[in-house]
Amino acid sequence: MNIYETIKQLVPMRDLLEHYGFEINRAGFINCPFHTEDTPSMKVYESSCYCFGCGAGGDAVSFTAKLFNLRNSQAALKINNEFGLNLSSSRTVPTANSPYLREQAKKKTELEKYRKEYNQKTTEFRELFCGIKKEADPWKMAEMQSRLDYLEYWFGENEWR
Ligand SMILES: [Zn+2]
């Protein structure tokens, strides 16, 4: 794998754009920097972006090159430095000592934990919801209801990520 490919895999488009000060709206669009517009028409994907207004876009490296008027190799170097990826022409596989990558790994672990909790709560909710109809003991039923209320509240506060 060469350094461009590594960068594209390591740095999500979203992170790169936020790093360069772009605001991504809820629909996943930003204001295109390559033509004047009031409504964001540049769609942000996992590892690229594309403007439905003017057709500009690219991946992390080519977008950065275009934005700062650089060659692709210079853009790759810029990203490498700014994100502390510690890559070089002879080392295209990242080492673990990059703060950015450590942060990314942490975020990934947290997300996995969150999803696991979300799924567990979903299962619990379903089981309680069915079980409460068959429960004869009023005390147990009250307990189940209060847990259901709590879960409902939790789902209201936390959306699937
Ligand atoms: Zn555009």
mmCIF file of C-alpha atoms and ligand atoms in Angstrom:
data_model
loop_
_atom_site.group_PDB
_atom_site.id
_atom_site.type_symbol
_atom_site.label_atom_id
_atom_site.label_comp_id
_atom_site.label_asym_id
_atom_site.label_seq_id
_atom_site.Cartn_x
_atom_site.Cartn_y
_atom_site.Cartn_z
ATOM 1 C CA MET A 1 0.000 0.000 0.000
ATOM 2 C CA ASN A 2 1.355 3.449 -0.834
ATOM 3 C CA ILE A 3 1.205 6.541 1.324
ATOM 4 C CA TYR A 4 -1.858 7.989 -0.474
ATOM 5 C CA GLU A 5 -3.870 4.848 0.056
ATOM 6 C CA THR A 6 -2.814 4.690 3.694
ATOM 7 C CA ILE A 7 -3.874 8.289 4.290
ATOM 8 C CA LYS A 8 -7.227 7.730 2.610
ATOM 9 C CA GLN A 9 -7.848 4.763 4.876
ATOM 10 C CA LEU A 10 -6.612 6.444 8.049
ATOM 11 C CA VAL A 11 -8.236 9.840 7.768
ATOM 12 C CA PRO A 12 -12.004 9.848 7.272
ATOM 13 C CA MET A 13 -13.212 12.631 4.972
ATOM 14 C CA ARG A 14 -15.323 13.998 7.806
ATOM 15 C CA ASP A 15 -12.300 14.415 10.094
ATOM 16 C CA LEU A 16 -10.293 16.048 7.352
ATOM 17 C CA LEU A 17 -13.025 18.558 6.525
ATOM 18 C CA GLU A 18 -13.606 19.412 10.164
ATOM 19 C CA HIS A 19 -9.867 19.841 10.569
ATOM 20 C CA TYR A 20 -9.938 22.425 7.773
ATOM 21 C CA GLY A 21 -12.845 24.268 9.373
ATOM 22 C CA PHE A 22 -15.749 23.021 7.298
ATOM 23 C CA GLU A 23 -19.093 22.590 8.985
ATOM 24 C CA ILE A 24 -20.886 19.441 7.954
ATOM 25 C CA ASN A 25 -24.653 19.748 8.203
ATOM 26 C CA ARG A 26 -26.979 17.040 9.440
ATOM 27 C CA ALA A 27 -27.588 15.772 5.935
ATOM 28 C CA GLY A 28 -23.834 15.361 5.418
ATOM 29 C CA PHE A 29 -23.231 18.356 3.160
ATOM 30 C CA ILE A 30 -20.763 21.238 3.312
ATOM 31 C CA ASN A 31 -20.546 24.522 1.451
ATOM 32 C CA CYS A 32 -18.454 23.799 -1.611
ATOM 33 C CA PRO A 33 -15.181 25.768 -1.468
ATOM 34 C CA PHE A 34 -14.788 25.616 -5.238
ATOM 35 C CA HIS A 35 -17.844 27.594 -6.258
ATOM 36 C CA THR A 36 -19.954 30.269 -4.600
ATOM 37 C CA GLU A 37 -23.137 29.032 -3.003
ATOM 38 C CA ASP A 38 -25.567 29.634 -0.169
ATOM 39 C CA THR A 39 -26.896 26.113 0.162
ATOM 40 C CA PRO A 40 -24.389 23.343 0.864
ATOM 41 C CA SER A 41 -24.184 21.057 -2.145
ATOM 42 C CA MET A 42 -21.003 19.147 -1.489
ATOM 43 C CA LYS A 43 -21.830 15.706 -0.162
ATOM 44 C CA VAL A 44 -19.412 14.133 2.291
ATOM 45 C CA TYR A 45 -18.867 10.395 2.011
ATOM 46 C CA GLU A 46 -16.769 8.027 4.096
ATOM 47 C CA SER A 47 -13.540 8.659 2.208
ATOM 48 C CA SER A 48 -14.436 11.221 -0.433
ATOM 49 C CA CYS A 49 -16.686 14.131 -1.232
ATOM 50 C CA TYR A 50 -18.531 15.345 -4.302
ATOM 51 C CA CYS A 51 -20.161 18.641 -5.219
ATOM 52 C CA PHE A 52 -23.493 18.323 -7.005
ATOM 53 C CA GLY A 53 -23.220 21.981 -7.988
ATOM 54 C CA CYS A 54 -19.924 22.101 -9.835
ATOM 55 C CA GLY A 55 -18.701 18.502 -9.894
ATOM 56 C CA ALA A 56 -15.624 19.181 -7.758
ATOM 57 C CA GLY A 57 -14.550 16.712 -5.134
ATOM 58 C CA GLY A 58 -12.073 14.002 -4.406
ATOM 59 C CA ASP A 59 -10.573 11.974 -1.642
ATOM 60 C CA ALA A 60 -8.648 13.289 1.370
ATOM 61 C CA VAL A 61 -5.444 13.767 -0.636
ATOM 62 C CA SER A 62 -6.820 15.176 -3.891
ATOM 63 C CA PHE A 63 -9.309 17.412 -2.066
ATOM 64 C CA THR A 64 -6.534 18.875 0.083
ATOM 65 C CA ALA A 65 -4.363 19.331 -2.996
ATOM 66 C CA LYS A 66 -7.128 21.226 -4.756
ATOM 67 C CA LEU A 67 -8.042 23.301 -1.713
ATOM 68 C CA PHE A 68 -4.487 24.504 -1.077
ATOM 69 C CA ASN A 69 -3.216 24.423 -4.649
ATOM 70 C CA LEU A 70 -0.726 21.670 -3.974
ATOM 71 C CA ARG A 71 0.508 18.593 -5.763
ATOM 72 C CA ASN A 72 -0.905 15.334 -4.437
ATOM 73 C CA SER A 73 2.458 14.472 -2.895
ATOM 74 C CA GLN A 74 2.578 17.806 -1.064
ATOM 75 C CA ALA A 75 -0.990 17.378 0.102
ATOM 76 C CA ALA A 76 -0.189 13.913 1.428
ATOM 77 C CA LEU A 77 2.755 15.328 3.325
ATOM 78 C CA LYS A 78 0.601 18.116 4.730
ATOM 79 C CA ILE A 79 -2.019 15.672 6.029
ATOM 80 C CA ASN A 80 0.688 13.374 7.332
ATOM 81 C CA ASN A 81 2.181 16.222 9.357
ATOM 82 C CA GLU A 82 -1.020 17.814 10.550
ATOM 83 C CA PHE A 83 -2.544 14.553 11.701
ATOM 84 C CA GLY A 84 0.743 13.275 13.104
ATOM 85 C CA LEU A 85 0.531 10.054 11.119
ATOM 86 C CA ASN A 86 4.304 9.550 11.057
ATOM 87 C CA LEU A 87 4.274 8.039 7.589
ATOM 88 C CA SER A 88 7.121 8.312 5.123
ATOM 89 C CA SER A 89 7.918 6.973 1.684
ATOM 90 C CA SER A 90 9.645 4.038 3.336
ATOM 91 C CA ARG A 91 7.061 3.560 6.056
ATOM 92 C CA THR A 92 3.565 3.528 4.651
ATOM 93 C CA VAL A 93 2.138 1.495 7.500
ATOM 94 C CA PRO A 94 1.231 3.624 10.506
ATOM 95 C CA THR A 95 2.861 3.153 13.864
ATOM 96 C CA ALA A 96 0.893 3.286 17.061
ATOM 97 C CA ASN A 97 2.493 6.466 18.376
ATOM 98 C CA SER A 98 0.273 8.900 16.517
ATOM 99 C CA PRO A 99 -2.054 10.801 18.884
ATOM 100 C CA TYR A 100 -4.635 11.130 16.116
ATOM 101 C CA LEU A 101 -4.714 7.383 15.524
ATOM 102 C CA ARG A 102 -4.840 6.664 19.236
ATOM 103 C CA GLU A 103 -7.791 9.029 19.518
ATOM 104 C CA GLN A 104 -9.469 7.309 16.565
ATOM 105 C CA ALA A 105 -9.000 3.888 18.140
ATOM 106 C CA LYS A 106 -10.457 5.192 21.391
ATOM 107 C CA LYS A 107 -13.487 6.603 19.581
ATOM 108 C CA LYS A 108 -14.001 3.297 17.815
ATOM 109 C CA THR A 109 -13.893 1.360 21.077
ATOM 110 C CA GLU A 110 -16.347 3.781 22.686
ATOM 111 C CA LEU A 111 -18.721 3.496 19.750
ATOM 112 C CA GLU A 112 -18.614 -0.291 19.901
ATOM 113 C CA LYS A 113 -19.341 -0.176 23.613
ATOM 114 C CA TYR A 114 -22.233 2.195 23.047
ATOM 115 C CA ARG A 115 -23.728 0.026 20.305
ATOM 116 C CA LYS A 116 -23.445 -3.047 22.498
ATOM 117 C CA GLU A 117 -25.280 -1.261 25.308
ATOM 118 C CA TYR A 118 -27.912 0.004 22.878
ATOM 119 C CA ASN A 119 -28.510 -3.492 21.533
ATOM 120 C CA GLN A 120 -28.703 -4.981 25.023
ATOM 121 C CA LYS A 121 -31.255 -2.373 26.044
ATOM 122 C CA THR A 122 -33.263 -3.017 22.879
ATOM 123 C CA THR A 123 -33.403 -6.729 23.665
ATOM 124 C CA GLU A 124 -34.293 -6.045 27.286
ATOM 125 C CA PHE A 125 -37.057 -3.662 26.245
ATOM 126 C CA ARG A 126 -38.565 -6.197 23.858
ATOM 127 C CA GLU A 127 -38.497 -8.951 26.483
ATOM 128 C CA LEU A 128 -40.034 -6.747 29.178
ATOM 129 C CA PHE A 129 -42.645 -5.435 26.794
ATOM 130 C CA CYS A 130 -43.817 -8.971 25.998
ATOM 131 C CA GLY A 131 -43.287 -10.303 29.507
ATOM 132 C CA ILE A 132 -45.302 -7.638 31.304
ATOM 133 C CA LYS A 133 -48.505 -8.720 29.564
ATOM 134 C CA LYS A 134 -48.144 -12.221 30.995
ATOM 135 C CA GLU A 135 -47.044 -11.130 34.474
ATOM 136 C CA ALA A 136 -49.603 -11.918 37.185
ATOM 137 C CA ASP A 137 -47.726 -10.551 40.209
ATOM 138 C CA PRO A 138 -48.641 -6.833 40.540
ATOM 139 C CA TRP A 139 -45.449 -6.022 42.433
ATOM 140 C CA LYS A 140 -43.266 -7.546 39.731
ATOM 141 C CA MET A 141 -45.380 -5.846 37.103
ATOM 142 C CA ALA A 142 -44.745 -2.452 38.720
ATOM 143 C CA GLU A 143 -41.039 -3.154 38.752
ATOM 144 C CA MET A 144 -41.102 -4.108 35.095
ATOM 145 C CA GLN A 145 -43.104 -1.023 34.242
ATOM 146 C CA SER A 146 -40.642 1.281 35.945
ATOM 147 C CA ARG A 147 -37.771 -0.377 34.076
ATOM 148 C CA LEU A 148 -39.706 0.015 30.821
ATOM 149 C CA ASP A 149 -40.264 3.683 31.615
ATOM 150 C CA TYR A 150 -36.575 4.105 32.237
ATOM 151 C CA LEU A 151 -35.663 2.362 28.980
ATOM 152 C CA GLU A 152 -38.139 4.451 27.051
ATOM 153 C CA TYR A 153 -36.587 7.554 28.541
ATOM 154 C CA TRP A 154 -33.104 6.267 27.678
ATOM 155 C CA PHE A 155 -34.059 5.651 24.045
ATOM 156 C CA GLY A 156 -35.511 9.128 23.916
ATOM 157 C CA GLU A 157 -32.213 10.609 25.061
ATOM 158 C CA ASN A 158 -29.873 8.369 23.078
ATOM 159 C CA GLU A 159 -30.145 7.732 19.406
ATOM 160 C CA TRP A 160 -28.520 4.961 17.417
ATOM 161 C CA ARG A 161 -25.008 5.933 16.345
HETATM 162 ZN ZN ZN B 1 -19.031 23.102 -6.057
#
